[in-house]
Amino acid sequence: MLDHAGSLTAPLIDPFARPITYLRVSVTDRCDFRCVYCMSEDMTFLPKAELLSLEELDRLCSAFVRLGVRKLRITGGEPLVRRDIMWLFQRLGRHLDGGGLDELTLTTNGSQLARFAEPLYEAGVRRINVSLDTLDPQKFLGITRWGKFDKVMQGLDAAKAAGLEVKINAVALKGVNDGEIHDLVEWCGREGFDLTFIEVMPMGDIGTEMRLDQYWPLTEVRRELETRWTLEESGYRTGGPARYVTCKETGGRIGFITPLTHNFCESCNRVRLTCTGTLFMCLGQEDAADLRTPLRESEADEAVEQAIRGAIARKPKGHDFIIDRTQGLQGVASRHMSTTGG
Ligand code: SAM
Ligand code: SF4
């Protein structure tokens, strides 16, 4: 079928009959933090000329929306440190309200939220994910190296005041925040935030030994939580890979994202776009498609839509991360989370 813009509008379906309805977009590889599991302290970032402009990001995201993507998550790096990023949110907001998009959201470290919570709401964002692994300011500094705990707390207050729903993402780190998971549950319950625990993943070349020491399977996290809280199974889903339970005592939802111990590939509905216009069809596989070239080759969107379709036709069945003390670390060692956006 051809629509009025002349583009083919059949939805994106991959070879395993999974509709692709969720696009995560990394708008920058830069960040104002240096979390130990994500970046080394002396990161080399991409030259600015390599990045897609905000206009190009808008064009690409809009092509995906035309092809059936219903949820857009803006991430990074830290998305809110990209200059003029609110322009992109405002532009993409036009696809909400019957324009094809159900949700426009972001994942942020919270450092800039005090400034941006209100404009985000005005652009149509309703729910945000804020990454926070600890409530201890000293530990926070240890994990993020450069982060300012108070600023994140101010950002969270601003988000609440603006009417944004908040989900806290906490990476479960053995020997780091393992003594704090009950406090996190209690605090999130009090604040009205959902909470998701994430297993540390083998991404990027930042020191294998450290990652193995930090790895804490969520089966163990859940067992520990159950020593204090009543966790009731919940059918709640957000279109992402997290499985949720409800904490009876706080009434809050707790999610678990377990890429390593539980394979959720069969229901995968997502692809990831980097800030240079490279599309990764699977977080755990190297195969990728260059969308920047067709985007820049022509002002019409036909070539880029064809490139998107070609890429989706190559989406693999699944990934095979392995993290094991006997086998060592296997995964995508060369790609940082800040490039593909987590
Ligand atoms: N800067 C933003 C933030 O921190 O929320 C967005 C980008 S960050 C790469 C997205 C998510 O990936 C964060 O929740 C972060 O904790 C998580 N992450 C980064 N490196 C990870 C790793 N090696 N294993 C598991 N999660 C990781
Ligand atoms: Fe920055 Fe987010 Fe990576 Fe931390 S996890 S270094 S905040 S991109």
Short mmCIF file of C-alpha atoms and ligand atoms in Angstrom, two decimals:
data_model
loop_
_atom_site.label_atom_id
_atom_site.label_comp_id
_atom_site.label_asym_id
_atom_site.label_seq_id
_atom_site.Cartn_x
_atom_site.Cartn_y
_atom_site.Cartn_z
CA MET A 1 0.00 0.00 0.00
CA LEU A 2 1.26 3.49 -0.84
CA ASP A 3 0.28 6.37 1.41
CA HIS A 4 0.04 10.04 0.44
CA ALA A 5 3.79 10.51 1.01
CA GLY A 6 4.44 7.72 -1.45
CA SER A 7 5.90 5.32 1.07
CA LEU A 8 5.15 1.66 1.56
CA THR A 9 3.22 1.39 4.77
CA ALA A 10 3.12 -2.35 5.45
CA PRO A 11 4.22 -2.75 9.07
CA LEU A 12 7.62 -4.08 10.01
CA ILE A 13 7.57 -7.81 10.70
CA ASP A 14 10.80 -9.73 11.19
CA PRO A 15 11.56 -13.24 9.86
CA PHE A 16 10.30 -14.77 13.10
CA ALA A 17 6.89 -13.08 12.76
CA ARG A 18 7.65 -10.53 15.49
CA PRO A 19 6.17 -7.08 14.74
CA ILE A 20 8.75 -4.34 15.34
CA THR A 21 6.92 -1.66 17.25
CA TYR A 22 9.56 -0.29 19.62
CA LEU A 23 12.58 1.82 18.68
CA ARG A 24 15.25 2.90 21.11
CA VAL A 25 17.32 5.80 19.93
CA SER A 26 20.66 6.82 21.33
CA VAL A 27 20.97 10.53 20.61
CA THR A 28 24.52 10.93 21.91
CA ASP A 29 27.34 8.71 23.15
CA ARG A 30 28.41 11.43 25.60
CA CYS A 31 27.52 11.57 29.26
CA ASP A 32 28.12 13.69 32.33
CA PHE A 33 28.62 10.52 34.43
CA ARG A 34 31.17 7.72 34.09
CA CYS A 35 29.37 4.75 35.63
CA VAL A 36 31.85 1.98 36.34
CA TYR A 37 29.86 -0.72 34.52
CA CYS A 38 29.21 1.45 31.47
CA MET A 39 32.22 3.62 30.67
CA SER A 40 35.88 3.91 31.42
CA GLU A 41 36.95 7.17 32.99
CA ASP A 42 38.87 8.32 29.93
CA MET A 43 36.31 7.62 27.25
CA THR A 44 36.96 8.74 23.70
CA PHE A 45 33.75 10.01 22.19
CA LEU A 46 32.73 10.19 18.56
CA PRO A 47 33.67 13.32 16.63
CA LYS A 48 30.58 15.53 16.50
CA ALA A 49 30.59 15.42 12.67
CA GLU A 50 29.76 11.70 12.80
CA LEU A 51 26.53 12.28 14.71
CA LEU A 52 23.18 12.56 13.06
CA SER A 53 21.79 16.06 13.39
CA LEU A 54 18.60 16.49 15.38
CA GLU A 55 16.76 17.04 12.09
CA GLU A 56 18.13 13.75 10.76
CA LEU A 57 17.13 11.96 13.96
CA ASP A 58 13.63 13.36 13.58
CA ARG A 59 13.48 12.17 9.97
CA LEU A 60 14.65 8.69 10.85
CA CYS A 61 12.38 8.29 13.87
CA SER A 62 9.46 9.56 11.82
CA ALA A 63 10.20 6.96 9.13
CA PHE A 64 10.05 4.25 11.80
CA VAL A 65 6.76 5.63 13.09
CA ARG A 66 5.35 5.54 9.55
CA LEU A 67 6.45 1.90 9.37
CA GLY A 68 4.56 0.93 12.50
CA VAL A 69 6.77 1.80 15.46
CA ARG A 70 4.48 2.81 18.33
CA LYS A 71 6.94 3.42 21.12
CA LEU A 72 10.07 5.57 21.01
CA ARG A 73 12.60 5.64 23.79
CA ILE A 74 15.27 8.32 23.68
CA THR A 75 18.47 7.29 25.40
CA GLY A 76 22.24 7.64 25.16
CA GLY A 77 24.82 8.28 26.62
CA GLU A 78 22.92 10.83 28.56
CA PRO A 79 20.19 12.12 26.23
CA LEU A 80 19.60 15.32 28.19
CA VAL A 81 23.18 16.54 27.71
CA ARG A 82 22.73 16.77 23.95
CA ARG A 83 22.36 20.40 22.96
CA ASP A 84 18.83 21.47 21.97
CA ILE A 85 17.48 18.01 22.70
CA MET A 86 14.11 19.47 23.67
CA TRP A 87 13.64 20.41 20.02
CA LEU A 88 13.70 16.71 19.12
CA PHE A 89 11.19 15.83 21.86
CA GLN A 90 8.90 18.61 20.69
CA ARG A 91 9.14 17.44 17.07
CA LEU A 92 8.55 13.79 17.91
CA GLY A 93 5.63 14.75 20.14
CA ARG A 94 3.63 15.47 16.98
CA HIS A 95 3.31 11.73 16.38
CA LEU A 96 1.42 11.28 19.66
CA ASP A 97 -2.31 11.97 19.86
CA GLY A 98 -3.43 9.76 17.02
CA GLY A 99 -0.33 10.30 14.92
CA GLY A 100 0.81 6.69 15.18
CA LEU A 101 2.90 6.85 18.31
CA ASP A 102 1.57 5.53 21.63
CA GLU A 103 4.50 6.56 23.75
CA LEU A 104 7.47 8.89 23.70
CA THR A 105 9.78 8.31 26.61
CA LEU A 106 13.38 8.46 27.74
CA THR A 107 15.98 6.84 29.93
CA THR A 108 18.10 9.33 31.85
CA ASN A 109 20.54 9.51 34.70
CA GLY A 110 18.41 12.32 36.13
CA SER A 111 21.17 14.92 36.33
CA GLN A 112 19.39 17.42 34.06
CA LEU A 113 15.81 16.67 35.03
CA ALA A 114 15.39 19.68 37.27
CA ARG A 115 15.67 21.78 34.09
CA PHE A 116 13.88 19.53 31.67
CA ALA A 117 11.06 17.74 33.53
CA GLU A 118 8.46 20.32 32.61
CA PRO A 119 9.39 20.76 28.95
CA LEU A 120 9.43 16.97 28.62
CA TYR A 121 5.90 16.77 29.94
CA GLU A 122 4.84 19.54 27.61
CA ALA A 123 6.30 17.62 24.66
CA GLY A 124 4.06 14.66 25.50
CA VAL A 125 6.36 12.51 27.63
CA ARG A 126 4.42 10.86 30.47
CA ARG A 127 6.71 8.19 31.89
CA ILE A 128 10.46 8.24 32.29
CA ASN A 129 13.12 5.80 33.45
CA VAL A 130 15.71 7.20 35.79
CA SER A 131 18.80 5.14 36.51
CA LEU A 132 19.78 5.11 40.17
CA ASP A 133 21.61 2.22 41.80
CA THR A 134 21.99 3.50 45.34
CA LEU A 135 20.54 5.93 47.87
CA ASP A 136 23.90 6.47 49.52
CA PRO A 137 25.55 9.66 48.18
CA GLN A 138 29.07 8.30 48.73
CA LYS A 139 28.33 5.04 46.95
CA PHE A 140 26.59 7.01 44.21
CA LEU A 141 29.80 8.90 43.63
CA GLY A 142 31.74 5.63 43.64
CA ILE A 143 29.47 4.10 40.97
CA THR A 144 28.97 7.14 38.74
CA ARG A 145 32.45 8.64 39.38
CA TRP A 146 31.22 12.13 38.35
CA GLY A 147 27.56 12.14 39.38
CA LYS A 148 26.03 14.52 41.92
CA PHE A 149 23.47 12.72 44.05
CA ASP A 150 21.67 15.88 45.18
CA LYS A 151 21.11 17.00 41.61
CA VAL A 152 19.46 13.68 40.77
CA MET A 153 17.22 13.98 43.83
CA GLN A 154 16.23 17.49 42.74
CA GLY A 155 15.57 16.13 39.27
CA LEU A 156 13.29 13.44 40.66
CA ASP A 157 11.36 16.02 42.65
CA ALA A 158 10.95 18.10 39.50
CA ALA A 159 9.74 15.05 37.57
CA LYS A 160 7.09 14.34 40.19
CA ALA A 161 6.03 17.98 40.27
CA ALA A 162 5.71 18.01 36.47
CA GLY A 163 3.42 14.98 36.59
CA LEU A 164 5.85 12.48 35.07
CA GLU A 165 5.57 8.85 36.16
CA VAL A 166 9.00 7.60 37.23
CA LYS A 167 10.52 4.16 37.07
CA ILE A 168 13.86 3.71 38.79
CA ASN A 169 16.34 1.41 37.05
CA ALA A 170 18.89 -0.09 39.40
CA VAL A 171 21.71 -2.32 38.21
CA ALA A 172 22.17 -5.11 40.75
CA LEU A 173 25.82 -5.05 41.75
CA LYS A 174 27.22 -7.59 44.13
CA GLY A 175 29.38 -6.03 46.80
CA VAL A 176 28.09 -2.56 45.88
CA ASN A 177 24.33 -2.15 46.36
CA ASP A 178 23.45 -5.65 47.60
CA GLY A 179 22.88 -4.34 51.12
CA GLU A 180 20.48 -1.71 49.89
CA ILE A 181 17.84 -3.43 47.82
CA HIS A 182 15.27 -3.40 50.63
CA ASP A 183 15.86 0.32 51.15
CA LEU A 184 15.34 0.89 47.43
CA VAL A 185 12.03 -0.99 47.53
CA GLU A 186 10.88 0.98 50.55
CA TRP A 187 11.94 4.33 49.13
CA CYS A 188 10.36 3.69 45.72
CA GLY A 189 7.15 2.59 47.43
CA ARG A 190 7.09 5.80 49.43
CA GLU A 191 7.85 8.00 46.43
CA GLY A 192 5.37 6.25 44.16
CA PHE A 193 8.09 5.08 41.75
CA ASP A 194 8.20 1.70 40.06
CA LEU A 195 11.52 -0.06 40.43
CA THR A 196 13.34 -2.36 38.03
CA PHE A 197 16.44 -4.34 38.80
CA ILE A 198 18.79 -5.00 35.90
CA GLU A 199 21.47 -7.64 35.71
CA VAL A 200 24.86 -6.30 34.80
CA MET A 201 25.59 -7.18 31.16
CA PRO A 202 28.80 -7.98 29.35
CA MET A 203 29.05 -4.83 27.25
CA GLY A 204 32.09 -2.82 26.29
CA ASP A 205 35.70 -3.36 27.16
CA ILE A 206 35.90 -2.03 30.70
CA GLY A 207 37.58 -4.85 32.61
CA THR A 208 36.26 -8.39 32.67
CA GLU A 209 37.33 -9.26 36.19
CA MET A 210 35.41 -6.40 37.71
CA ARG A 211 32.23 -7.32 35.83
CA LEU A 212 32.39 -10.93 36.94
CA ASP A 213 32.82 -9.84 40.54
CA GLN A 214 29.82 -7.53 40.26
CA TYR A 215 27.50 -9.99 38.55
CA TRP A 216 24.54 -10.74 40.79
CA PRO A 217 21.84 -12.93 39.25
CA LEU A 218 18.35 -11.52 39.73
CA THR A 219 17.11 -14.92 40.90
CA GLU A 220 19.24 -14.23 43.99
CA VAL A 221 18.06 -10.62 44.21
CA ARG A 222 14.48 -11.83 44.17
CA ARG A 223 15.16 -14.48 46.81
CA GLU A 224 16.69 -11.80 49.03
CA LEU A 225 13.69 -9.48 48.48
CA GLU A 226 11.34 -12.27 49.46
CA THR A 227 12.95 -12.51 52.89
CA ARG A 228 11.28 -9.19 53.68
CA TRP A 229 8.53 -8.42 51.16
CA THR A 230 5.52 -10.27 49.78
CA LEU A 231 5.93 -10.29 46.02
CA GLU A 232 2.79 -11.03 44.05
CA GLU A 233 2.92 -12.02 40.38
CA SER A 234 1.65 -9.31 38.08
CA GLY A 235 0.66 -9.37 34.45
CA TYR A 236 1.79 -5.77 34.08
CA ARG A 237 3.98 -5.17 31.00
CA THR A 238 5.36 -1.98 29.52
CA GLY A 239 6.28 -3.38 26.13
CA GLY A 240 9.80 -3.98 27.40
CA PRO A 241 11.54 -7.13 28.62
CA ALA A 242 10.89 -6.62 32.33
CA ARG A 243 8.72 -9.08 34.26
CA TYR A 244 6.85 -7.40 37.10
CA VAL A 245 5.65 -8.33 40.55
CA THR A 246 3.70 -6.16 42.96
CA CYS A 247 5.10 -5.60 46.41
CA LYS A 248 2.16 -6.16 48.73
CA GLU A 249 3.51 -4.01 51.56
CA THR A 250 4.37 -0.91 49.48
CA GLY A 251 1.87 -1.40 46.64
CA GLY A 252 4.73 -0.61 44.23
CA ARG A 253 5.72 -2.58 41.18
CA ILE A 254 9.09 -4.27 40.98
CA GLY A 255 10.49 -5.41 37.64
CA PHE A 256 13.33 -7.73 36.76
CA ILE A 257 15.32 -7.52 33.55
CA THR A 258 17.36 -10.65 33.20
CA PRO A 259 19.09 -10.77 29.84
CA LEU A 260 21.61 -13.29 31.09
CA THR A 261 19.61 -15.78 33.10
CA HIS A 262 16.36 -15.61 31.20
CA ASN A 263 15.99 -15.50 27.46
CA PHE A 264 13.28 -13.04 26.45
CA CYS A 265 14.17 -12.95 22.77
CA GLU A 266 11.02 -14.75 21.61
CA SER A 267 8.90 -11.70 22.37
CA CYS A 268 11.44 -9.11 21.19
CA ASN A 269 9.69 -6.21 19.45
CA ARG A 270 12.53 -3.72 19.38
CA VAL A 271 15.51 -2.43 17.47
CA ARG A 272 18.13 0.12 18.46
CA LEU A 273 19.44 3.12 16.57
CA THR A 274 22.77 4.69 17.45
CA CYS A 275 23.53 8.39 17.28
CA THR A 276 25.45 7.81 14.03
CA GLY A 277 22.48 6.21 12.32
CA THR A 278 23.48 2.58 12.71
CA LEU A 279 20.61 0.22 13.40
CA PHE A 280 21.27 -2.76 15.65
CA MET A 281 18.65 -5.42 15.26
CA CYS A 282 19.69 -7.22 18.47
CA LEU A 283 21.46 -5.91 21.57
CA GLY A 284 23.56 -9.04 21.71
CA GLN A 285 24.60 -9.41 18.08
CA GLU A 286 27.06 -7.47 15.93
CA ASP A 287 25.01 -7.32 12.74
CA ALA A 288 23.93 -3.76 12.00
CA ALA A 289 22.59 -1.63 9.17
CA ASP A 290 23.81 1.79 8.12
CA LEU A 291 20.83 4.12 7.80
CA ARG A 292 22.83 7.33 7.64
CA THR A 293 23.97 6.79 4.05
CA PRO A 294 20.50 6.27 2.56
CA LEU A 295 19.21 9.09 4.75
CA ARG A 296 21.79 11.53 3.40
CA GLU A 297 21.64 10.27 -0.18
CA SER A 298 18.19 11.56 -0.81
CA GLU A 299 15.72 14.01 0.58
CA ALA A 300 12.90 11.58 -0.08
CA ASP A 301 12.48 8.83 2.49
CA GLU A 302 12.09 5.91 0.14
CA ALA A 303 15.72 4.75 0.31
CA VAL A 304 15.84 4.93 4.07
CA GLU A 305 12.55 3.05 4.41
CA GLN A 306 13.91 0.35 2.14
CA ALA A 307 17.08 0.15 4.22
CA ILE A 308 14.97 -0.18 7.40
CA ARG A 309 12.95 -3.01 5.84
CA GLY A 310 16.12 -4.73 4.67
CA ALA A 311 17.54 -4.53 8.18
CA ILE A 312 14.41 -5.90 9.86
CA ALA A 313 14.48 -8.81 7.43
CA ARG A 314 17.86 -9.72 8.98
CA LYS A 315 16.79 -9.48 12.63
CA PRO A 316 18.24 -12.56 14.32
CA LYS A 317 16.26 -14.96 16.44
CA GLY A 318 18.08 -14.13 19.65
CA HIS A 319 21.31 -13.48 21.49
CA ASP A 320 23.62 -15.56 23.55
CA PHE A 321 25.20 -13.64 26.36
CA ILE A 322 27.06 -15.89 28.73
CA ILE A 323 28.54 -14.78 32.01
CA ASP A 324 30.06 -17.55 33.98
CA ARG A 325 33.08 -17.88 36.19
CA THR A 326 34.22 -21.09 34.55
CA GLN A 327 33.67 -20.00 30.96
CA GLY A 328 34.64 -16.39 31.43
CA LEU A 329 32.77 -13.58 29.78
CA GLN A 330 31.24 -13.91 26.37
CA GLY A 331 29.11 -11.33 24.71
CA VAL A 332 29.52 -8.20 22.72
CA ALA A 333 32.77 -7.03 24.21
CA SER A 334 33.51 -4.27 21.77
CA ARG A 335 30.32 -2.24 22.03
CA HIS A 336 29.55 0.02 24.95
CA MET A 337 26.05 0.32 26.35
CA SER A 338 26.33 4.07 25.85
CA THR A 339 26.59 3.51 22.08
CA THR A 340 23.55 1.30 21.69
CA GLY A 341 21.68 2.92 24.52
CA GLY A 342 20.92 0.06 26.93
N1 SAM B 1 22.49 7.73 30.69
C1 SAM B 1 21.19 7.19 30.77
C2 SAM B 1 21.02 6.41 32.05
O1 SAM B 1 22.02 6.08 32.70
O2 SAM B 1 19.87 6.11 32.37
C3 SAM B 1 20.75 6.38 29.59
C4 SAM B 1 21.75 5.45 28.96
S1 SAM B 1 22.28 4.10 30.00
C5 SAM B 1 23.43 3.30 28.92
C6 SAM B 1 20.85 3.06 30.00
C7 SAM B 1 20.81 2.01 31.08
O3 SAM B 1 21.81 1.07 30.83
C8 SAM B 1 21.02 2.52 32.50
O4 SAM B 1 19.93 2.11 33.30
C9 SAM B 1 22.28 1.83 32.95
O5 SAM B 1 22.25 1.53 34.31
C10 SAM B 1 22.27 0.61 32.09
N2 SAM B 1 23.59 0.00 31.89
C11 SAM B 1 24.73 0.58 31.45
N3 SAM B 1 25.73 -0.31 31.38
C12 SAM B 1 25.21 -1.50 31.78
C13 SAM B 1 25.72 -2.82 31.92
N4 SAM B 1 26.98 -3.10 31.63
N5 SAM B 1 24.88 -3.78 32.36
C14 SAM B 1 23.58 -3.51 32.65
N6 SAM B 1 23.04 -2.31 32.53
C15 SAM B 1 23.83 -1.29 32.10
FE1 SF4 B 2 26.20 7.70 31.56
FE2 SF4 B 2 24.02 6.21 31.73
FE3 SF4 B 2 26.37 5.07 31.10
FE4 SF4 B 2 26.00 5.98 33.56
S1 SF4 B 2 24.87 4.32 32.58
S2 SF4 B 2 27.82 6.37 32.26
S3 SF4 B 2 24.74 7.71 33.23
S4 SF4 B 2 25.28 6.53 29.89
#
